[in-house]
Amino acid sequence: MTSYGTHEVFDDIPDVTFVCTNRTPNSLRTTCIEENEPLNENGRSNIKGNKNGDYSESARGLIKHFKNSTYTTIPGASRGVMQESPYADNRWGSEDDMLEYEDGPLCTCVPCKRRRALTGPEKGLIVLALVAFVVIIVLAAHMDGKDEVKVPPKCESPGCLSAASSILSAMDPSADPCEDFHQYACGGWLRETPIPPGYPMWDRFQELAYQNWFMLKTFIETHKMDGGAQKKVRDFYRSCMDESQVSRAETLSEFRSLLTNVTSGGGAGALPGGGTTHQKWDMTGTLLSIHKLNTWPLFQVMIGPDERNPNVNIIKIEAGHSPFPYNIFKQEAERALNERSSNNTDSINGTDHDATSKPQVNETQIEMTDNKTDSTNTEHNIDATDTPEPTTTKKPHIKDTHPHPTENVTELVRDYLRETTSLLQALWDQTKEQAEKEAHNILELEKQLSLAHDIELHIHNRIQAYNAMAVKDLQSKCTMINWSSYMNSLLSAGSEAVPVVNPETEVIVLHEKALKQVCDIVHEYSSNDEKKSILERYVLLGLARSMKPFFDLTTFQPDVKHDEEIEAEGEHWRRCTFYTNKALGLATAAVYVNATTIDASLAQGDERIKKITTLVTYVKRAFKEYLLRKIWMDAKTMGNAEKKLDEMIEKVSYPSFILNNTFLSEFYTNFTIGDNWFNNLLNWRRFTITNMVNSLSKPFDRLNSWINPPVTVESDYSPVRNDIIFPIALFHLPIYSHEGPSALNFGAIGSIIGHEITHAFDIQGRQYDGQCRLRDWWDPVTAEMFNETTHCMKDQYDHFKIGNMTIQGAQTLEENIADNGGLRAAHIAYELWMKEHGEEEPVAGLDLDARQLFFVSYAQLYCSKWTMSGVTDFLMRDKHSPGPYRIEGALSNSLAFPDVFKCSYVAKYNPPTKCRVW
């Protein structure tokens, strides 16, 4: 890894604490008090200089100040505190610790010497000379009858013009950037871009992914495949495309045969009409068969790096994932208990006595604004009559009268029941009445398992959730299966020799409490004949449910028309391209790279990687030299954080080994692909498990592992790898322009780079050190103050309103921290770049200066459109905030943004409260 030295403005920090002004010299800038960070009585140095973590009482007082302060608020000019803006109206200015708009040096005149008085003739001569000089200047200016007006140079290169076209076509310059920057930056895109079929939401990332999939589809269909892994890509894709031509009866027959085969000795899976044979059903054997197909009902087994010692791989076990959003049944149960309502609809059990008379969710596009919405809007089936409890003990800065979407689960439950009923009818030949009755019983089991998974730890305390224990101890705590026998049988799926599991073998149990509750539920159901049949069916349905999305909608809903199927699932080629890329990601990347980097463009590809790596260097430097320098962070923790940043691995574009045909052929040797789509899916799943099992006997390869295929429009940070990944599919407008303005690249992909780096220091990421070890390396006082900084941001996003719903501040907290930190790091990085390279020329065709272009480029990443059901589902399940609020949240917290766009004090995007973690 490259080591980044300390920037010159931070040489030798003195012990004296200064107050920043516009004229503070660079050499003293780092000792300036950061705006909106409180001081203790001894100033800043008693905390930053405490290398041993032995804090004085004043430091403890600082913690108390954090806890007692509702939010960090920008002080007004009337209070006599520092001002950073050089503008005449004294608006609060640029990033608090950057000298972005320095004034020039102040000059004072030397007193003039006394002279004698001029005589009359001398005065006359001087006047005549001045008149003659003016005449000469006027004549010279009008020579040849032409006036020359100098026009400031503008960038008119192909890269700049292409970038200008992309930027301008998406904008709505008539909107007020200080009141609605989503409309200002994205209004043109919103107006001209429809939501394609099969999408409940549509944004710029999906738009770019769609373009990449179409390119990949074209390459697969038209380019020559010489055999080996690339031929497997084409065969897999073609078998998927041919799936729609297979008769429904044949596909259902294959499903039934699979369910029979995974059921040891017959049993529930083998008997039509709902009959069961309890004495023949072997749950351990059935679970093994299903788990070897990479489907995980009840619990999940993974093999990955031991987070206490990341150089080795280890077996990890945790409760299976629920199809319902986290914590949804717990909140609904508590609400129902408190209300004790007598409504006809029991939204917990999913029973609805008048379901047919209720309107369905309206699939029309909604605007992402603060429009007032009736709290009893039945069209959207969202009950907003109750006010949720505050998310923290702090007083909310905006009155919350809108519910989180998790307070209404009726539609989710209906969908689950409809799908379960259709599967039971299609695969077990049940009547509609039989299927509906059993679907409700299965829902009750699903609900109990979901509640078990809804533990308070979730992901915010990984250290406490990470429990190492011997297999014999696991067996004593959870007796639903023989764990040693199960694990050895699972490991036999590998193609290489793997260690034998015995009672003394150590494994990792993640969220032990959740797994223990699952075991208790299984024991309860296994001990009752009536409930045992429900458990059997639930396990088998887990496999069927996981396979269902890979087939046409008409396979299980034969009455659906073709147009309705396209509207629900999108084009067939898109789904097949997506699945092919997921199954053979390294091979599809080779196809993509070979087709897009040929001849002269190959050199450009290398230059592109260098340019993006340079962007990473600047953003890392900004993070190290500015964002990590916090008044609440002790010196030792700060040093370890800087070390983690230095040890972070950058993975840009694609791994070079994918272009080695021999490697690819060997890697996919065990992945057999024919012309039958159903069999190819099963072989893909077996191949995935084989690779996972084989990794147990190998050291963890942190350097060469990639989370997602390179043809994926998604960046990543992995705390167990301490790496940031930016795949080749990202390197297109609006995210990146190779020959375009740097302002665009810093604002777009630069903020994405900053976002992923910030994840290394968010709530979960900060629990790992630079060598990817899960350990507590933060000083306790610093850790406590870090947690205090998150409250403001949590509450801020908790009160953003969409229709009659609000974002969940706790659920989206880590991504919001990353959005804000990423934008700030990218902005500082761009300022550093301009200090070294000079101001950029304006881009021809754009009425934006460089700094304005930076913020517009950032915002255009998150242009978004939604259907109503799409936004509801997104709010319940996704860890990100909706696009318009990724824009508003980060920009309204920026100190630079209001200066750049000349926003007033009362502007929506320049609130008095500005939240900051990093």
JSON list of C-alpha atoms in Angstrom, two decimals, residues 125-272:
[
{"chain": "A", "resi": 125, "resn": "LEU", "atom": "CA", "xyz": [2.48, 70.36, -18.95]},
{"chain": "A", "resi": 126, "resn": "ILE", "atom": "CA", "xyz": [1.25, 67.46, -16.83]},
{"chain": "A", "resi": 127, "resn": "VAL", "atom": "CA", "xyz": [-2.35, 68.10, -17.93]},
{"chain": "A", "resi": 128, "resn": "LEU", "atom": "CA", "xyz": [-1.33, 68.24, -21.62]},
{"chain": "A", "resi": 129, "resn": "ALA", "atom": "CA", "xyz": [0.62, 64.97, -21.25]},
{"chain": "A", "resi": 130, "resn": "LEU", "atom": "CA", "xyz": [-2.35, 63.23, -19.69]},
{"chain": "A", "resi": 131, "resn": "VAL", "atom": "CA", "xyz": [-4.69, 64.43, -22.46]},
{"chain": "A", "resi": 132, "resn": "ALA", "atom": "CA", "xyz": [-2.26, 63.25, -25.15]},
{"chain": "A", "resi": 133, "resn": "PHE", "atom": "CA", "xyz": [-1.94, 59.86, -23.44]},
{"chain": "A", "resi": 134, "resn": "VAL", "atom": "CA", "xyz": [-5.73, 59.40, -23.34]},
{"chain": "A", "resi": 135, "resn": "VAL", "atom": "CA", "xyz": [-6.07, 60.32, -27.03]},
{"chain": "A", "resi": 136, "resn": "ILE", "atom": "CA", "xyz": [-3.40, 57.80, -28.00]},
{"chain": "A", "resi": 137, "resn": "ILE", "atom": "CA", "xyz": [-5.15, 55.03, -26.02]},
{"chain": "A", "resi": 138, "resn": "VAL", "atom": "CA", "xyz": [-8.53, 55.83, -27.62]},
{"chain": "A", "resi": 139, "resn": "LEU", "atom": "CA", "xyz": [-7.09, 55.84, -31.14]},
{"chain": "A", "resi": 140, "resn": "ALA", "atom": "CA", "xyz": [-5.30, 52.55, -30.56]},
{"chain": "A", "resi": 141, "resn": "ALA", "atom": "CA", "xyz": [-8.47, 50.94, -29.27]},
{"chain": "A", "resi": 142, "resn": "HIS", "atom": "CA", "xyz": [-10.41, 51.96, -32.36]},
{"chain": "A", "resi": 143, "resn": "MET", "atom": "CA", "xyz": [-7.82, 51.12, -35.01]},
{"chain": "A", "resi": 144, "resn": "ASP", "atom": "CA", "xyz": [-9.38, 49.38, -38.01]},
{"chain": "A", "resi": 145, "resn": "GLY", "atom": "CA", "xyz": [-12.81, 50.15, -36.54]},
{"chain": "A", "resi": 146, "resn": "LYS", "atom": "CA", "xyz": [-12.90, 46.95, -34.40]},
{"chain": "A", "resi": 147, "resn": "ASP", "atom": "CA", "xyz": [-13.34, 46.37, -30.66]},
{"chain": "A", "resi": 148, "resn": "GLU", "atom": "CA", "xyz": [-11.65, 43.30, -29.14]},
{"chain": "A", "resi": 149, "resn": "VAL", "atom": "CA", "xyz": [-13.43, 41.74, -26.16]},
{"chain": "A", "resi": 150, "resn": "LYS", "atom": "CA", "xyz": [-11.57, 38.99, -24.36]},
{"chain": "A", "resi": 151, "resn": "VAL", "atom": "CA", "xyz": [-13.76, 35.97, -23.61]},
{"chain": "A", "resi": 152, "resn": "PRO", "atom": "CA", "xyz": [-12.69, 33.74, -20.73]},
{"chain": "A", "resi": 153, "resn": "PRO", "atom": "CA", "xyz": [-11.47, 30.42, -22.09]},
{"chain": "A", "resi": 154, "resn": "LYS", "atom": "CA", "xyz": [-13.80, 27.45, -21.71]},
{"chain": "A", "resi": 155, "resn": "CYS", "atom": "CA", "xyz": [-13.17, 23.73, -21.95]},
{"chain": "A", "resi": 156, "resn": "GLU", "atom": "CA", "xyz": [-14.46, 22.52, -25.31]},
{"chain": "A", "resi": 157, "resn": "SER", "atom": "CA", "xyz": [-12.73, 19.15, -25.53]},
{"chain": "A", "resi": 158, "resn": "PRO", "atom": "CA", "xyz": [-14.84, 16.11, -26.52]},
{"chain": "A", "resi": 159, "resn": "GLY", "atom": "CA", "xyz": [-14.73, 14.95, -22.90]},
{"chain": "A", "resi": 160, "resn": "CYS", "atom": "CA", "xyz": [-15.99, 18.30, -21.60]},
{"chain": "A", "resi": 161, "resn": "LEU", "atom": "CA", "xyz": [-18.73, 18.55, -24.23]},
{"chain": "A", "resi": 162, "resn": "SER", "atom": "CA", "xyz": [-19.90, 15.01, -23.49]},
{"chain": "A", "resi": 163, "resn": "ALA", "atom": "CA", "xyz": [-19.95, 15.77, -19.77]},
{"chain": "A", "resi": 164, "resn": "ALA", "atom": "CA", "xyz": [-21.81, 19.04, -20.37]},
{"chain": "A", "resi": 165, "resn": "SER", "atom": "CA", "xyz": [-24.46, 17.22, -22.41]},
{"chain": "A", "resi": 166, "resn": "SER", "atom": "CA", "xyz": [-24.95, 14.63, -19.65]},
{"chain": "A", "resi": 167, "resn": "ILE", "atom": "CA", "xyz": [-25.13, 17.26, -16.91]},
{"chain": "A", "resi": 168, "resn": "LEU", "atom": "CA", "xyz": [-27.34, 19.76, -18.71]},
{"chain": "A", "resi": 169, "resn": "SER", "atom": "CA", "xyz": [-29.85, 17.22, -20.03]},
{"chain": "A", "resi": 170, "resn": "ALA", "atom": "CA", "xyz": [-30.54, 16.03, -16.48]},
{"chain": "A", "resi": 171, "resn": "MET", "atom": "CA", "xyz": [-30.92, 19.51, -14.93]},
{"chain": "A", "resi": 172, "resn": "ASP", "atom": "CA", "xyz": [-33.82, 21.88, -14.39]},
{"chain": "A", "resi": 173, "resn": "PRO", "atom": "CA", "xyz": [-32.05, 25.26, -14.11]},
{"chain": "A", "resi": 174, "resn": "SER", "atom": "CA", "xyz": [-35.36, 27.00, -13.37]},
{"chain": "A", "resi": 175, "resn": "ALA", "atom": "CA", "xyz": [-35.56, 25.35, -9.94]},
{"chain": "A", "resi": 176, "resn": "ASP", "atom": "CA", "xyz": [-34.11, 27.05, -6.88]},
{"chain": "A", "resi": 177, "resn": "PRO", "atom": "CA", "xyz": [-31.00, 25.08, -5.86]},
{"chain": "A", "resi": 178, "resn": "CYS", "atom": "CA", "xyz": [-31.30, 26.30, -2.27]},
{"chain": "A", "resi": 179, "resn": "GLU", "atom": "CA", "xyz": [-34.85, 24.97, -1.91]},
{"chain": "A", "resi": 180, "resn": "ASP", "atom": "CA", "xyz": [-34.99, 21.78, -4.01]},
{"chain": "A", "resi": 181, "resn": "PHE", "atom": "CA", "xyz": [-31.64, 20.62, -5.29]},
{"chain": "A", "resi": 182, "resn": "HIS", "atom": "CA", "xyz": [-33.07, 17.28, -6.42]},
{"chain": "A", "resi": 183, "resn": "GLN", "atom": "CA", "xyz": [-35.31, 19.14, -8.86]},
{"chain": "A", "resi": 184, "resn": "TYR", "atom": "CA", "xyz": [-32.52, 21.56, -9.83]},
{"chain": "A", "resi": 185, "resn": "ALA", "atom": "CA", "xyz": [-30.00, 18.81, -10.57]},
{"chain": "A", "resi": 186, "resn": "CYS", "atom": "CA", "xyz": [-32.41, 16.10, -11.76]},
{"chain": "A", "resi": 187, "resn": "GLY", "atom": "CA", "xyz": [-35.53, 17.86, -13.12]},
{"chain": "A", "resi": 188, "resn": "GLY", "atom": "CA", "xyz": [-34.68, 17.16, -16.75]},
{"chain": "A", "resi": 189, "resn": "TRP", "atom": "CA", "xyz": [-33.96, 13.51, -16.01]},
{"chain": "A", "resi": 190, "resn": "LEU", "atom": "CA", "xyz": [-37.19, 13.18, -14.04]},
{"chain": "A", "resi": 191, "resn": "ARG", "atom": "CA", "xyz": [-39.16, 14.70, -16.90]},
{"chain": "A", "resi": 192, "resn": "GLU", "atom": "CA", "xyz": [-37.63, 12.66, -19.72]},
{"chain": "A", "resi": 193, "resn": "THR", "atom": "CA", "xyz": [-36.96, 9.28, -18.08]},
{"chain": "A", "resi": 194, "resn": "PRO", "atom": "CA", "xyz": [-39.83, 6.80, -17.58]},
{"chain": "A", "resi": 195, "resn": "ILE", "atom": "CA", "xyz": [-39.63, 3.91, -15.13]},
{"chain": "A", "resi": 196, "resn": "PRO", "atom": "CA", "xyz": [-38.98, 0.80, -17.28]},
{"chain": "A", "resi": 197, "resn": "PRO", "atom": "CA", "xyz": [-41.17, -2.31, -16.97]},
{"chain": "A", "resi": 198, "resn": "GLY", "atom": "CA", "xyz": [-40.30, -4.56, -14.03]},
{"chain": "A", "resi": 199, "resn": "TYR", "atom": "CA", "xyz": [-38.95, -1.79, -11.80]},
{"chain": "A", "resi": 200, "resn": "PRO", "atom": "CA", "xyz": [-40.77, -0.37, -8.75]},
{"chain": "A", "resi": 201, "resn": "MET", "atom": "CA", "xyz": [-38.05, 2.32, -8.63]},
{"chain": "A", "resi": 202, "resn": "TRP", "atom": "CA", "xyz": [-35.55, 3.76, -11.08]},
{"chain": "A", "resi": 203, "resn": "ASP", "atom": "CA", "xyz": [-32.36, 5.73, -10.50]},
{"chain": "A", "resi": 204, "resn": "ARG", "atom": "CA", "xyz": [-29.06, 6.56, -12.20]},
{"chain": "A", "resi": 205, "resn": "PHE", "atom": "CA", "xyz": [-27.28, 3.47, -10.89]},
{"chain": "A", "resi": 206, "resn": "GLN", "atom": "CA", "xyz": [-29.99, 1.19, -12.27]},
{"chain": "A", "resi": 207, "resn": "GLU", "atom": "CA", "xyz": [-29.94, 3.16, -15.51]},
{"chain": "A", "resi": 208, "resn": "LEU", "atom": "CA", "xyz": [-26.21, 2.57, -15.90]},
{"chain": "A", "resi": 209, "resn": "ALA", "atom": "CA", "xyz": [-26.57, -1.08, -14.89]},
{"chain": "A", "resi": 210, "resn": "TYR", "atom": "CA", "xyz": [-29.25, -1.50, -17.55]},
{"chain": "A", "resi": 211, "resn": "GLN", "atom": "CA", "xyz": [-26.89, -0.05, -20.18]},
{"chain": "A", "resi": 212, "resn": "ASN", "atom": "CA", "xyz": [-24.08, -2.37, -19.06]},
{"chain": "A", "resi": 213, "resn": "TRP", "atom": "CA", "xyz": [-26.35, -5.42, -19.17]},
{"chain": "A", "resi": 214, "resn": "PHE", "atom": "CA", "xyz": [-27.45, -4.52, -22.68]},
{"chain": "A", "resi": 215, "resn": "MET", "atom": "CA", "xyz": [-23.79, -4.24, -23.73]},
{"chain": "A", "resi": 216, "resn": "LEU", "atom": "CA", "xyz": [-22.99, -7.57, -22.08]},
{"chain": "A", "resi": 217, "resn": "LYS", "atom": "CA", "xyz": [-26.02, -9.20, -23.71]},
{"chain": "A", "resi": 218, "resn": "THR", "atom": "CA", "xyz": [-24.84, -7.96, -27.12]},
{"chain": "A", "resi": 219, "resn": "PHE", "atom": "CA", "xyz": [-21.31, -9.26, -26.53]},
{"chain": "A", "resi": 220, "resn": "ILE", "atom": "CA", "xyz": [-22.59, -12.68, -25.45]},
{"chain": "A", "resi": 221, "resn": "GLU", "atom": "CA", "xyz": [-24.88, -13.00, -28.44]},
{"chain": "A", "resi": 222, "resn": "THR", "atom": "CA", "xyz": [-22.52, -11.69, -31.13]},
{"chain": "A", "resi": 223, "resn": "HIS", "atom": "CA", "xyz": [-18.88, -12.18, -30.14]},
{"chain": "A", "resi": 224, "resn": "LYS", "atom": "CA", "xyz": [-16.92, -15.29, -30.92]},
{"chain": "A", "resi": 225, "resn": "MET", "atom": "CA", "xyz": [-16.61, -17.72, -28.00]},
{"chain": "A", "resi": 226, "resn": "ASP", "atom": "CA", "xyz": [-13.59, -20.00, -28.30]},
{"chain": "A", "resi": 227, "resn": "GLY", "atom": "CA", "xyz": [-14.75, -22.52, -25.76]},
{"chain": "A", "resi": 228, "resn": "GLY", "atom": "CA", "xyz": [-13.86, -22.93, -22.12]},
{"chain": "A", "resi": 229, "resn": "ALA", "atom": "CA", "xyz": [-15.39, -20.50, -19.62]},
{"chain": "A", "resi": 230, "resn": "GLN", "atom": "CA", "xyz": [-16.66, -18.08, -22.27]},
{"chain": "A", "resi": 231, "resn": "LYS", "atom": "CA", "xyz": [-18.61, -20.87, -23.99]},
{"chain": "A", "resi": 232, "resn": "LYS", "atom": "CA", "xyz": [-20.17, -21.67, -20.62]},
{"chain": "A", "resi": 233, "resn": "VAL", "atom": "CA", "xyz": [-21.30, -18.06, -20.42]},
{"chain": "A", "resi": 234, "resn": "ARG", "atom": "CA", "xyz": [-23.13, -18.33, -23.74]},
{"chain": "A", "resi": 235, "resn": "ASP", "atom": "CA", "xyz": [-24.62, -21.76, -22.93]},
{"chain": "A", "resi": 236, "resn": "PHE", "atom": "CA", "xyz": [-25.91, -20.56, -19.56]},
{"chain": "A", "resi": 237, "resn": "TYR", "atom": "CA", "xyz": [-27.42, -17.43, -21.10]},
{"chain": "A", "resi": 238, "resn": "ARG", "atom": "CA", "xyz": [-29.07, -19.34, -23.94]},
{"chain": "A", "resi": 239, "resn": "SER", "atom": "CA", "xyz": [-30.60, -21.92, -21.60]},
{"chain": "A", "resi": 240, "resn": "CYS", "atom": "CA", "xyz": [-32.14, -19.06, -19.65]},
{"chain": "A", "resi": 241, "resn": "MET", "atom": "CA", "xyz": [-33.52, -17.44, -22.80]},
{"chain": "A", "resi": 242, "resn": "ASP", "atom": "CA", "xyz": [-35.00, -20.79, -23.84]},
{"chain": "A", "resi": 243, "resn": "GLU", "atom": "CA", "xyz": [-36.74, -21.24, -20.47]},
{"chain": "A", "resi": 244, "resn": "SER", "atom": "CA", "xyz": [-39.82, -19.34, -21.59]},
{"chain": "A", "resi": 245, "resn": "GLN", "atom": "CA", "xyz": [-40.35, -21.89, -24.36]},
{"chain": "A", "resi": 246, "resn": "VAL", "atom": "CA", "xyz": [-40.45, -24.83, -21.92]},
{"chain": "A", "resi": 247, "resn": "SER", "atom": "CA", "xyz": [-43.98, -25.90, -21.09]},
{"chain": "A", "resi": 248, "resn": "ARG", "atom": "CA", "xyz": [-45.38, -25.03, -17.68]},
{"chain": "A", "resi": 249, "resn": "ALA", "atom": "CA", "xyz": [-46.16, -28.70, -16.99]},
{"chain": "A", "resi": 250, "resn": "GLU", "atom": "CA", "xyz": [-42.54, -29.72, -17.63]},
{"chain": "A", "resi": 251, "resn": "THR", "atom": "CA", "xyz": [-41.16, -27.05, -15.31]},
{"chain": "A", "resi": 252, "resn": "LEU", "atom": "CA", "xyz": [-43.58, -27.93, -12.50]},
{"chain": "A", "resi": 253, "resn": "SER", "atom": "CA", "xyz": [-42.65, -31.60, -12.93]},
{"chain": "A", "resi": 254, "resn": "GLU", "atom": "CA", "xyz": [-38.98, -30.70, -12.43]},
{"chain": "A", "resi": 255, "resn": "PHE", "atom": "CA", "xyz": [-39.88, -28.76, -9.28]},
{"chain": "A", "resi": 256, "resn": "ARG", "atom": "CA", "xyz": [-41.82, -31.72, -7.86]},
{"chain": "A", "resi": 257, "resn": "SER", "atom": "CA", "xyz": [-38.98, -34.13, -8.62]},
{"chain": "A", "resi": 258, "resn": "LEU", "atom": "CA", "xyz": [-36.51, -31.85, -6.85]},
{"chain": "A", "resi": 259, "resn": "LEU", "atom": "CA", "xyz": [-38.70, -31.61, -3.74]},
{"chain": "A", "resi": 260, "resn": "THR", "atom": "CA", "xyz": [-39.02, -35.41, -3.70]},
{"chain": "A", "resi": 261, "resn": "ASN", "atom": "CA", "xyz": [-35.27, -35.91, -4.02]},
{"chain": "A", "resi": 262, "resn": "VAL", "atom": "CA", "xyz": [-34.34, -33.62, -1.15]},
{"chain": "A", "resi": 263, "resn": "THR", "atom": "CA", "xyz": [-36.77, -35.38, 1.20]},
{"chain": "A", "resi": 264, "resn": "SER", "atom": "CA", "xyz": [-35.12, -38.41, 2.74]},
{"chain": "A", "resi": 265, "resn": "GLY", "atom": "CA", "xyz": [-37.22, -41.56, 2.33]},
{"chain": "A", "resi": 266, "resn": "GLY", "atom": "CA", "xyz": [-40.25, -39.74, 0.88]},
{"chain": "A", "resi": 267, "resn": "GLY", "atom": "CA", "xyz": [-42.32, -37.65, 3.28]},
{"chain": "A", "resi": 268, "resn": "ALA", "atom": "CA", "xyz": [-44.08, -34.36, 2.89]},
{"chain": "A", "resi": 269, "resn": "GLY", "atom": "CA", "xyz": [-42.26, -33.43, -0.27]},
{"chain": "A", "resi": 270, "resn": "ALA", "atom": "CA", "xyz": [-43.21, -36.65, -2.02]},
{"chain": "A", "resi": 271, "resn": "LEU", "atom": "CA", "xyz": [-46.88, -36.82, -1.21]},
{"chain": "A", "resi": 272, "resn": "PRO", "atom": "CA", "xyz": [-49.45, -34.87, -3.22]}
]
